[in-house]
Coordinates of C-alpha atoms and ligand atoms in Angstrom, one line a residue:
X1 CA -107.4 6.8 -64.4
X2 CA -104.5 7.6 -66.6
X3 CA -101.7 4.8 -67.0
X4 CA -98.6 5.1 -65.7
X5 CA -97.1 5.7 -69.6
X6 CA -99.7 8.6 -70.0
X7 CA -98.6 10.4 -66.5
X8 CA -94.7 10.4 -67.5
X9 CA -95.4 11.7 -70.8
X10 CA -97.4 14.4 -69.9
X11 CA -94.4 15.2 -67.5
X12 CA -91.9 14.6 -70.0
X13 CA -93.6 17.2 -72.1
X14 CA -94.4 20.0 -69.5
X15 CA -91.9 19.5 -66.6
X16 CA -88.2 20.7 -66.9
X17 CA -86.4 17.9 -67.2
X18 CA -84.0 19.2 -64.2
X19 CA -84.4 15.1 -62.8
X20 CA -84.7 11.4 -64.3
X21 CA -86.5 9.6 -61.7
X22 CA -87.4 5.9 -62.0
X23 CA -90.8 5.4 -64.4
X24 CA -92.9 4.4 -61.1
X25 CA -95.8 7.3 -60.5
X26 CA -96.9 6.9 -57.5
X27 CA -100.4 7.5 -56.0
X28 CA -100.9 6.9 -52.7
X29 CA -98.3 5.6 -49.8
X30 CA -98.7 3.9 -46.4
X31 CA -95.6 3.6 -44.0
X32 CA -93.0 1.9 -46.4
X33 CA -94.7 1.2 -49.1
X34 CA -95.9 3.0 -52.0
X35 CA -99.3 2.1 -54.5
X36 CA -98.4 3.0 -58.0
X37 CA -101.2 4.5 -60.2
X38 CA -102.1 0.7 -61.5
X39 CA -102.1 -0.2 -58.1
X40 CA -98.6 -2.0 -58.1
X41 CA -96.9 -2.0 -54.9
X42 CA -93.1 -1.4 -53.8
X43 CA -91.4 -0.9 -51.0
X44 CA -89.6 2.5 -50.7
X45 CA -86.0 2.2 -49.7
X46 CA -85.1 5.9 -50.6
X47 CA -87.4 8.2 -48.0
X48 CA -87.1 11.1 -50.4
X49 CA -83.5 11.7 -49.2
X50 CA -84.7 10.7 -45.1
X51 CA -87.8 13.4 -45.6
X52 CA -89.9 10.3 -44.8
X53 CA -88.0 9.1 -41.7
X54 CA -91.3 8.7 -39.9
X55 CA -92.6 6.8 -43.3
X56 CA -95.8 7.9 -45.4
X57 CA -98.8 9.2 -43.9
X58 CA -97.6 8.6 -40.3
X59 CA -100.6 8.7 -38.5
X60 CA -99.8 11.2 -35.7
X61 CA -98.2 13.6 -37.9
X62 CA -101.1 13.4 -40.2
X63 CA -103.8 14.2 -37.5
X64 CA -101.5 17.1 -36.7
X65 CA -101.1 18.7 -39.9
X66 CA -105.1 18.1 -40.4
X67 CA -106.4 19.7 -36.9
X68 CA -104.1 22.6 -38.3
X69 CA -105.4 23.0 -41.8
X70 CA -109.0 24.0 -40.2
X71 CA -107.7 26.4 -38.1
X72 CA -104.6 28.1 -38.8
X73 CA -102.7 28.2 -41.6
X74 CA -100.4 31.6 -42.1
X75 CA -100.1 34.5 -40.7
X76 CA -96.3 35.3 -41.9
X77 CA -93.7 36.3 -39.1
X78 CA -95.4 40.1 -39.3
X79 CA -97.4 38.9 -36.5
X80 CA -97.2 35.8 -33.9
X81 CA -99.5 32.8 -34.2
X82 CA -99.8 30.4 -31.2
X83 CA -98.0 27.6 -32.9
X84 CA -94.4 29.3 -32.9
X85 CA -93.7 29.4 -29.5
X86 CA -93.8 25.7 -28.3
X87 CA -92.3 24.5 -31.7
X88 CA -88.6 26.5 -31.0
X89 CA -89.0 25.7 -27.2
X90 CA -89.0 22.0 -27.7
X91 CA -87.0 21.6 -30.8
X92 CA -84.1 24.2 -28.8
X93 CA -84.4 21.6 -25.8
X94 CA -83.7 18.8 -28.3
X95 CA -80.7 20.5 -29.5
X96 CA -79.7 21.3 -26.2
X97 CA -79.4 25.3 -27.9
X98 CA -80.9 28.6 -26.8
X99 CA -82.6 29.4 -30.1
X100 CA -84.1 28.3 -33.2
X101 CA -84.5 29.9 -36.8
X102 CA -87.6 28.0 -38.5
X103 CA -86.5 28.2 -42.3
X104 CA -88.3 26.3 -45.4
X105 CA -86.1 24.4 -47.3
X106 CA -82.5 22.9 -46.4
X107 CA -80.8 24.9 -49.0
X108 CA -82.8 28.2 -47.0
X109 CA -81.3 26.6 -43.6
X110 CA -77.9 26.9 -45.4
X111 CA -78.0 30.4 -46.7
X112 CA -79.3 31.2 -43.0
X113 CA -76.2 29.8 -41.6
X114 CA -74.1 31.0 -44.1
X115 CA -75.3 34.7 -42.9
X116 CA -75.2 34.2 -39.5
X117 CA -71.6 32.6 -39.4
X118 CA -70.3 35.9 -41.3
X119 CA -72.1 38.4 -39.3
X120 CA -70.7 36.7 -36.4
X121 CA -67.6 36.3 -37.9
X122 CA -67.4 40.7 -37.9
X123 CA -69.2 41.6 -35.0
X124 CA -68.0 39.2 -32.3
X125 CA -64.6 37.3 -33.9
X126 CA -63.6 40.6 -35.3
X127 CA -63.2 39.5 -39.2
X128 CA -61.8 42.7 -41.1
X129 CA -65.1 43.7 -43.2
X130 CA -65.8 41.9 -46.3
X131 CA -63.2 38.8 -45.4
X132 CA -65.3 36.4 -43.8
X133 CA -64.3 32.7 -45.0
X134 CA -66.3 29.9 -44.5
X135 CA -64.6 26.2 -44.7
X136 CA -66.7 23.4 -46.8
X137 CA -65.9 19.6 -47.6
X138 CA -64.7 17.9 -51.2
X139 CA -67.7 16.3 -52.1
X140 CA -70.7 18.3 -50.3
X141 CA -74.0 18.4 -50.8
X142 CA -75.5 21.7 -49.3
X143 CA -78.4 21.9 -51.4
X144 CA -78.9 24.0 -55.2
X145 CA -78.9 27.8 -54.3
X146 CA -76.3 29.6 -56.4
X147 CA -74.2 30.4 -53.4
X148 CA -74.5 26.4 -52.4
X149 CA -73.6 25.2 -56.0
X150 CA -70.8 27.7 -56.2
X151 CA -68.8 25.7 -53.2
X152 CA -69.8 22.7 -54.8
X153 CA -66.8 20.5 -56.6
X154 CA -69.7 18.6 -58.4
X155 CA -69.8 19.8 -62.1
X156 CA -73.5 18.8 -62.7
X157 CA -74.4 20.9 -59.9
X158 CA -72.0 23.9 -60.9
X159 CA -71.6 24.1 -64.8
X160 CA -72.9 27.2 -66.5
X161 CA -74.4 28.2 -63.1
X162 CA -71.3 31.0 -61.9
X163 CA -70.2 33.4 -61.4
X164 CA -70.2 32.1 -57.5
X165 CA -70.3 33.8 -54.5
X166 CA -66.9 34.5 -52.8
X167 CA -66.4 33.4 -49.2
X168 CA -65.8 29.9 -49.6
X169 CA -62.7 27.3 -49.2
X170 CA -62.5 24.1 -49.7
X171 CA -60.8 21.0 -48.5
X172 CA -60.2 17.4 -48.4
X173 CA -63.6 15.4 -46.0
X174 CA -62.5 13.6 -43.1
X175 CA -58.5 15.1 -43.3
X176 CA -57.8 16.7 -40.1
X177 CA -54.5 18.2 -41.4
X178 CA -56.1 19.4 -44.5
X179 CA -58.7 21.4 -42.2
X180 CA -56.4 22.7 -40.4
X181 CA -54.4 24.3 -42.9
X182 CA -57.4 25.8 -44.5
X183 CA -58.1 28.1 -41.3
X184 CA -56.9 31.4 -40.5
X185 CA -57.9 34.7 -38.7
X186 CA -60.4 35.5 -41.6
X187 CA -62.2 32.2 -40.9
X188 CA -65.9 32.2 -39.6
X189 CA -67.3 28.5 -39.6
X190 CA -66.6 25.1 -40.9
X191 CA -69.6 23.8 -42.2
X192 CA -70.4 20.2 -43.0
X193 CA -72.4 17.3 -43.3
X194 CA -71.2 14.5 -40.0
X195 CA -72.0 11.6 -42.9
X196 CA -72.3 12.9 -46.8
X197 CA -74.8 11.3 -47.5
X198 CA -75.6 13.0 -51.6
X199 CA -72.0 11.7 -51.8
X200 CA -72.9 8.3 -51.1
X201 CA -73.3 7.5 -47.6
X202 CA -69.4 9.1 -47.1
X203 CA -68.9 8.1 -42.9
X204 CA -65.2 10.1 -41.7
X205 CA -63.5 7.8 -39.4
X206 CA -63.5 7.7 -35.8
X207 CA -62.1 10.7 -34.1
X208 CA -62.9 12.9 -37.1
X209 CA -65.4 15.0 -36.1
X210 CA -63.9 15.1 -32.0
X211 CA -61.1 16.3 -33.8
X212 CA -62.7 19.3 -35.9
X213 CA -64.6 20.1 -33.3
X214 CA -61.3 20.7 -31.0
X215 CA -59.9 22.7 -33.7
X216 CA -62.5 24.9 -34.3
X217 CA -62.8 25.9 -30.7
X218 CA -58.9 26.5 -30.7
X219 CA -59.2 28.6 -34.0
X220 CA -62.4 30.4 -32.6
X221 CA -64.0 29.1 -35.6
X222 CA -68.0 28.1 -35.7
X223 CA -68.7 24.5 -36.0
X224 CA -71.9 24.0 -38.1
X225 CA -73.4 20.6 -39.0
X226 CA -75.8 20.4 -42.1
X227 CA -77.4 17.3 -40.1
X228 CA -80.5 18.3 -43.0
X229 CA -80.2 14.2 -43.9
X230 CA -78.3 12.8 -41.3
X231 CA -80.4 14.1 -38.5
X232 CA -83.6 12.9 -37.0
X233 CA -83.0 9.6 -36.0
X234 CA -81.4 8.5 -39.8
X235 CA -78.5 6.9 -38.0
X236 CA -79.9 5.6 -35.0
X237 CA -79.3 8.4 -32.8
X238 CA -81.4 12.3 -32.5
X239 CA -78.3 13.9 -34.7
X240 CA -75.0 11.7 -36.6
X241 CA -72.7 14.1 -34.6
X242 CA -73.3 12.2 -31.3
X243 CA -72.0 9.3 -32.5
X244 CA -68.8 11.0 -31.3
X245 CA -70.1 13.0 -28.7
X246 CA -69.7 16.5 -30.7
X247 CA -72.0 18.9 -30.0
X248 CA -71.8 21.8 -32.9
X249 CA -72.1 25.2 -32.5
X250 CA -75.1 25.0 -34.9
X251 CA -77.4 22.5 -36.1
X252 CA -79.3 22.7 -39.5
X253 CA -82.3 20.9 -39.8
X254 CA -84.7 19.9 -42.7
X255 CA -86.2 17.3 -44.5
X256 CA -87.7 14.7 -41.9
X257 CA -88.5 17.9 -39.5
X258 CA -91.4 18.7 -42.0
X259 CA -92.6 15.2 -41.0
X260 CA -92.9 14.1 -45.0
X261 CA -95.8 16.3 -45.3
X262 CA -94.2 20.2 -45.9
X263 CA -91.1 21.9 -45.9
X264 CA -89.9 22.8 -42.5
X265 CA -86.5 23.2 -41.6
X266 CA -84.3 25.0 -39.1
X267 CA -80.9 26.3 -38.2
X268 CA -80.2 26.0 -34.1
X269 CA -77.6 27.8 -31.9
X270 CA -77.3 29.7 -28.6
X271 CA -78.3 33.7 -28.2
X272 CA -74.3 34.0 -29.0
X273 CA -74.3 33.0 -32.6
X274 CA -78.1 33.4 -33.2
X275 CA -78.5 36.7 -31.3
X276 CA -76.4 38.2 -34.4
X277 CA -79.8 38.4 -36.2
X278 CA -81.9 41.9 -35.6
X279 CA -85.4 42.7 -37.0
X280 CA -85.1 43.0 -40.8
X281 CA -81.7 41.4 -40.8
X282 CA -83.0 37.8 -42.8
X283 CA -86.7 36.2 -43.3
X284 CA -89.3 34.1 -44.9
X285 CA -92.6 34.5 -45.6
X286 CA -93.4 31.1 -45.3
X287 CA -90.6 30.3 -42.2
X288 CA -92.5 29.2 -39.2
X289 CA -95.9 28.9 -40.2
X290 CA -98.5 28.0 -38.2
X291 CA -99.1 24.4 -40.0
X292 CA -95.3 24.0 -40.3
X293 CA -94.7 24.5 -36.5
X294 CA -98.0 22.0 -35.9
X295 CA -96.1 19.6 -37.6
X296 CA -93.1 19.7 -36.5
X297 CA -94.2 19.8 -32.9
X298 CA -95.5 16.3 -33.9
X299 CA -92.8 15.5 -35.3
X300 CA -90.7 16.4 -32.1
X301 CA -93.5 14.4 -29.8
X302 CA -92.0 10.8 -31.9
X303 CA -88.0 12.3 -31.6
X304 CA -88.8 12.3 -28.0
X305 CA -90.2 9.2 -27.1
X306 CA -86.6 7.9 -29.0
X307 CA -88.5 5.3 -31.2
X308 CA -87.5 6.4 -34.2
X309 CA -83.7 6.6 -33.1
X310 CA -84.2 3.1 -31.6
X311 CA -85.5 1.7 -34.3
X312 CA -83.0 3.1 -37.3
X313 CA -80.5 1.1 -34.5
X314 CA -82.0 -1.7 -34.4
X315 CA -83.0 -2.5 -38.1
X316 CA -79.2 -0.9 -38.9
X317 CA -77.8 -3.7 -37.1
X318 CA -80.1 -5.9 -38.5
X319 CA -78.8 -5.3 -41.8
X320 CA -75.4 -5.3 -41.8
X321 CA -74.9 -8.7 -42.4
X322 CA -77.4 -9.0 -45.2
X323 CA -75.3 -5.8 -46.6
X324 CA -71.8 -7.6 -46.0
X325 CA -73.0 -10.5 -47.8
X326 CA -74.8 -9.0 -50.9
X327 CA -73.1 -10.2 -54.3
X328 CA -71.0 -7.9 -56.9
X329 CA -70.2 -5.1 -54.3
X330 CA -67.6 -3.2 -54.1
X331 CA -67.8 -1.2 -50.8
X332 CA -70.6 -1.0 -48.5
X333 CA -70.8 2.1 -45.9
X334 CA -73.6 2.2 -43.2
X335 CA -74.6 3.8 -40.5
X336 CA -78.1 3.1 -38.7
X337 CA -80.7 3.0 -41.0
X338 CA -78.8 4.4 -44.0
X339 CA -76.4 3.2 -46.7
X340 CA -74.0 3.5 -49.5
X341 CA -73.4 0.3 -51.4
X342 CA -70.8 0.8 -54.4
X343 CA -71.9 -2.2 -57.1
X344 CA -68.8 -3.4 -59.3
X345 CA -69.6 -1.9 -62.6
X346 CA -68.9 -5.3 -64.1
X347 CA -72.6 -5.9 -62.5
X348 CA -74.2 -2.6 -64.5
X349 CA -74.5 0.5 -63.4
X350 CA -76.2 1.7 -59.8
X351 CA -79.1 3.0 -62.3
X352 CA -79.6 -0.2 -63.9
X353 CA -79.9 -2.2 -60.6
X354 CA -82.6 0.4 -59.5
X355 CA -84.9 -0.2 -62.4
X356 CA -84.1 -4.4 -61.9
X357 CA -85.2 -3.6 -58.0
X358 CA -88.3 -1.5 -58.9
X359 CA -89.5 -4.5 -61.4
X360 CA -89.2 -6.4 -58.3
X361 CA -91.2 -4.1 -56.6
X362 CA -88.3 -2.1 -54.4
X363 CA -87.5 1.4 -55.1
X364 CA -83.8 2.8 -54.7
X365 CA -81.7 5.6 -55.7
X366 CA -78.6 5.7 -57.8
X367 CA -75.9 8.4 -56.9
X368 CA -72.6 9.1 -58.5
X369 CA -73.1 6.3 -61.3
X370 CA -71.7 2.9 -59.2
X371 CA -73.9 3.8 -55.9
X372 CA -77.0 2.6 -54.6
X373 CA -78.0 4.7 -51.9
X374 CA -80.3 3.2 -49.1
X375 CA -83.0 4.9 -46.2
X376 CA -85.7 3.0 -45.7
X377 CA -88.4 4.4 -43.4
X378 CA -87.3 4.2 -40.5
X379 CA -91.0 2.8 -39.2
X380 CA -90.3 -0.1 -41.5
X381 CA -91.4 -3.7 -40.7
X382 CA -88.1 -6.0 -40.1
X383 CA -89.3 -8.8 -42.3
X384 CA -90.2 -6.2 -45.1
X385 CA -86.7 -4.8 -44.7
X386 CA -85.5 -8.5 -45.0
X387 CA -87.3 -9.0 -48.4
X388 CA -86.0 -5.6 -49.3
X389 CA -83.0 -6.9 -49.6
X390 CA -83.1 -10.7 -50.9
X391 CA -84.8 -8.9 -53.5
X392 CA -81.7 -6.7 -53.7
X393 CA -79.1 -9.8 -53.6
X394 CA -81.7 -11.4 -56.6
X395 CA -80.8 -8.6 -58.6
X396 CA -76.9 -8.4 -57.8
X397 CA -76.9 -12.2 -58.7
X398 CA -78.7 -11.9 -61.7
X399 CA -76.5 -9.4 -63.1
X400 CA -72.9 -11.6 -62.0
X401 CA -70.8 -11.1 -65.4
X402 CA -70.4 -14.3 -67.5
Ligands
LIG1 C1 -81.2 17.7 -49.0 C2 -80.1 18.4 -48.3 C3 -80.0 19.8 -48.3 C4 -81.0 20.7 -49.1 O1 -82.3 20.5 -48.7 P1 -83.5 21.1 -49.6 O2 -84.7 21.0 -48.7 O3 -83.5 20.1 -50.8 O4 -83.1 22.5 -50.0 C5 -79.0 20.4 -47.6 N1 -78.0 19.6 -47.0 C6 -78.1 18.3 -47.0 C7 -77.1 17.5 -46.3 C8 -79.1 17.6 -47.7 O5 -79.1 16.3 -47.7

């Protein structure tokens, strides 16, 4: 078997050099933790951006996807397949919506959205043609389309990418006043993420998202959350915006909905917003495959029985005091299973206390140069979390100034 060295090479020579993940290559995972290609083990704190809520190689989902693979696999949406119709029944019933869009990616749930929200905008608000505007946040993470990237205010995502689409207005995250200033009768939706969580784990105060969801109902404006990584149980409940009881007009869904094992993502709405959407309007050849839908209807049977919510509640309050008490931190934002912990750069960089944590066999990822951004599994043994993180105040200590 090729060394870890050999694997990373060969990558460094033939793969686009579009990331810089940490030099671990993994091989096989179980749960939380991950077997490295010379058999080292590390616990994984980063859940591919809360794409492994349920952890690696859940056992359910797995039999799912494999009963699937021997029977079924594609058909594309030119004709039905007998995995479609239960998937968008139960996943609408989750979201308490009429109708679901099965997508691939996030960034496809996005551009789906995006569509919807300005076809709506001209055939029920009334938007004079070609004005729709759609509202975004400072700091958003959407996903890497060229239309995402061109609302972006994040220069590594933007530069040398443009010219951007038109359509799009931004303001200040978690600013009420600033929101409402940026609407007007050519505005269609507001989208945005209920925690940004490519930002760093950014959590808008109390009353935030109550309060943008009373303005866009008096502005006639779409609410639509990208709950793409906050959803799913991430925060301890199904979706972040029930924290404060907000109910959007429409959900996307992605990551953890393809049960860490495909792509599978979804926007969700009622007939009024979705029904905008007529035969050859938008599609995807791969949207709502047969073994997507097998999986994700797996992945609904765990939302259901409310373990997974339970548990990102219950290990989130577990943590906060370890959190609080971590040395040479700046700032530390949670919510549930998921946080943002800003290290004083006296202590290094967020990158150099990700490669001190992966020699200690813990993997984490950096974000915005001071922040180490935490998901763990959300199936994730307490007393493993627990290590995770002396390991995690080792390394803060270790790198005290002086
Ligand atoms: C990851 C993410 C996306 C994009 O999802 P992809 O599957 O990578 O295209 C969109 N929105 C949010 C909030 C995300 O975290």
């Amino acid at each position: 078997m090729a060394s870890s060295a050999d694997h990373i090479a060969t990558v460094d020579r033939f793969a686009a050099h579009n990331y810089a993940p940490l030099p671990i290559v993994a091989h096989s995972a179980v749960g939380a933790w991950i077997t490295d290609v010379e058999g080292r083990r590390y616990l994984d704190l980063l859940s591919a951006y809360s794409a492994l809520n349920f952890g690696h190689s859940h056992p359910h989902l797995l039999a799912a996807a494999h009963a699937q693979l021997d029977r079924l696999t594609l058909v594309s949406r030119a004709f039905h397949h007998d995995r479609m119709g239960r998937f968008c029944a139960r996943l609408a019933q989750l979201c308490g919506k009429e109708l679901v869009l099965p997508m691939n990616t996030g960034a496809e749930a996005v551009e789906t959205a995006i569509k919807v929200a300005r076809r709506w905008g001209y055939t029920v608000k009334g938007v004079a043609p070609g004005r729709a505007v759609i509202t975004v946040m400072a700091g958003n993470f959407h996903g890497r389309t060229t239309t995402i990237v061109g609302f972006s205010d994040d220069p590594q995502a933007r530069a040398g990418f443009g010219p951007f689409t038109p359509g799009f207005r931004r303001v200040a995250y978690a600013d009420v006043a600033a929101l409402a200033a940026g609407l007007d009768e050519d505005s269609v939706a507001v989208l945005l993420e209920p925690v940004q969580g490519e930002a760093g784990v950014v959590i808008p105060p109390p009353g935030y998202l109550a309060a943008v969801r009373r303005l866009c109902d008096e502005r006639g404006v779409l609410l639509i959350a990208d709950e793409i990584q906050s959803g799913l149980g991430r925060t301890g409940r199904t979706f972040a915006c029930e924290h404060e009881g907000v109910v959007p007009d429409v959900y996307l869904l992605g990551k953890a909905l393809g049960g860490a094992i495909l792509p599978l993502s979804a926007v969700v709405a009622d007939r009024a917003v979705l029904g905008v959407l007529e035969p050859g309007s938008h599609g995807s050849t791969f949207g709502g495959n047969a073994l997507a839908c097998a999986v994700g209807d797996a992945v609904l049977d765990l939302l259901e029985s409310g373990e997974p919510q339970a548990a990102a509640a219950a290990l989130g309050a577990r943590w906060r005091p370890q959190l609080a008490s971590l040395p040479g931190v700046t700032a530390v934002r949670s919510i549930g299973l998921w946080a943002g912990i800003d290290v004083d750069p006296a202590y290094g960089t967020a990158r150099e206390v990700c490669l001190d944590l992966m020699a200690r066999g813990v993997l984490a990822k950096d974000t915005h140069g001071a922040t180490v951004r935490l998901a763990p599994p959300l199936v994730i043994e307490p007393a493993d979390l627990d290590g995770a993180l002396g390991r995690l105040a080792e390394v803060l200590a270790a790198r005290a100034p002086g």
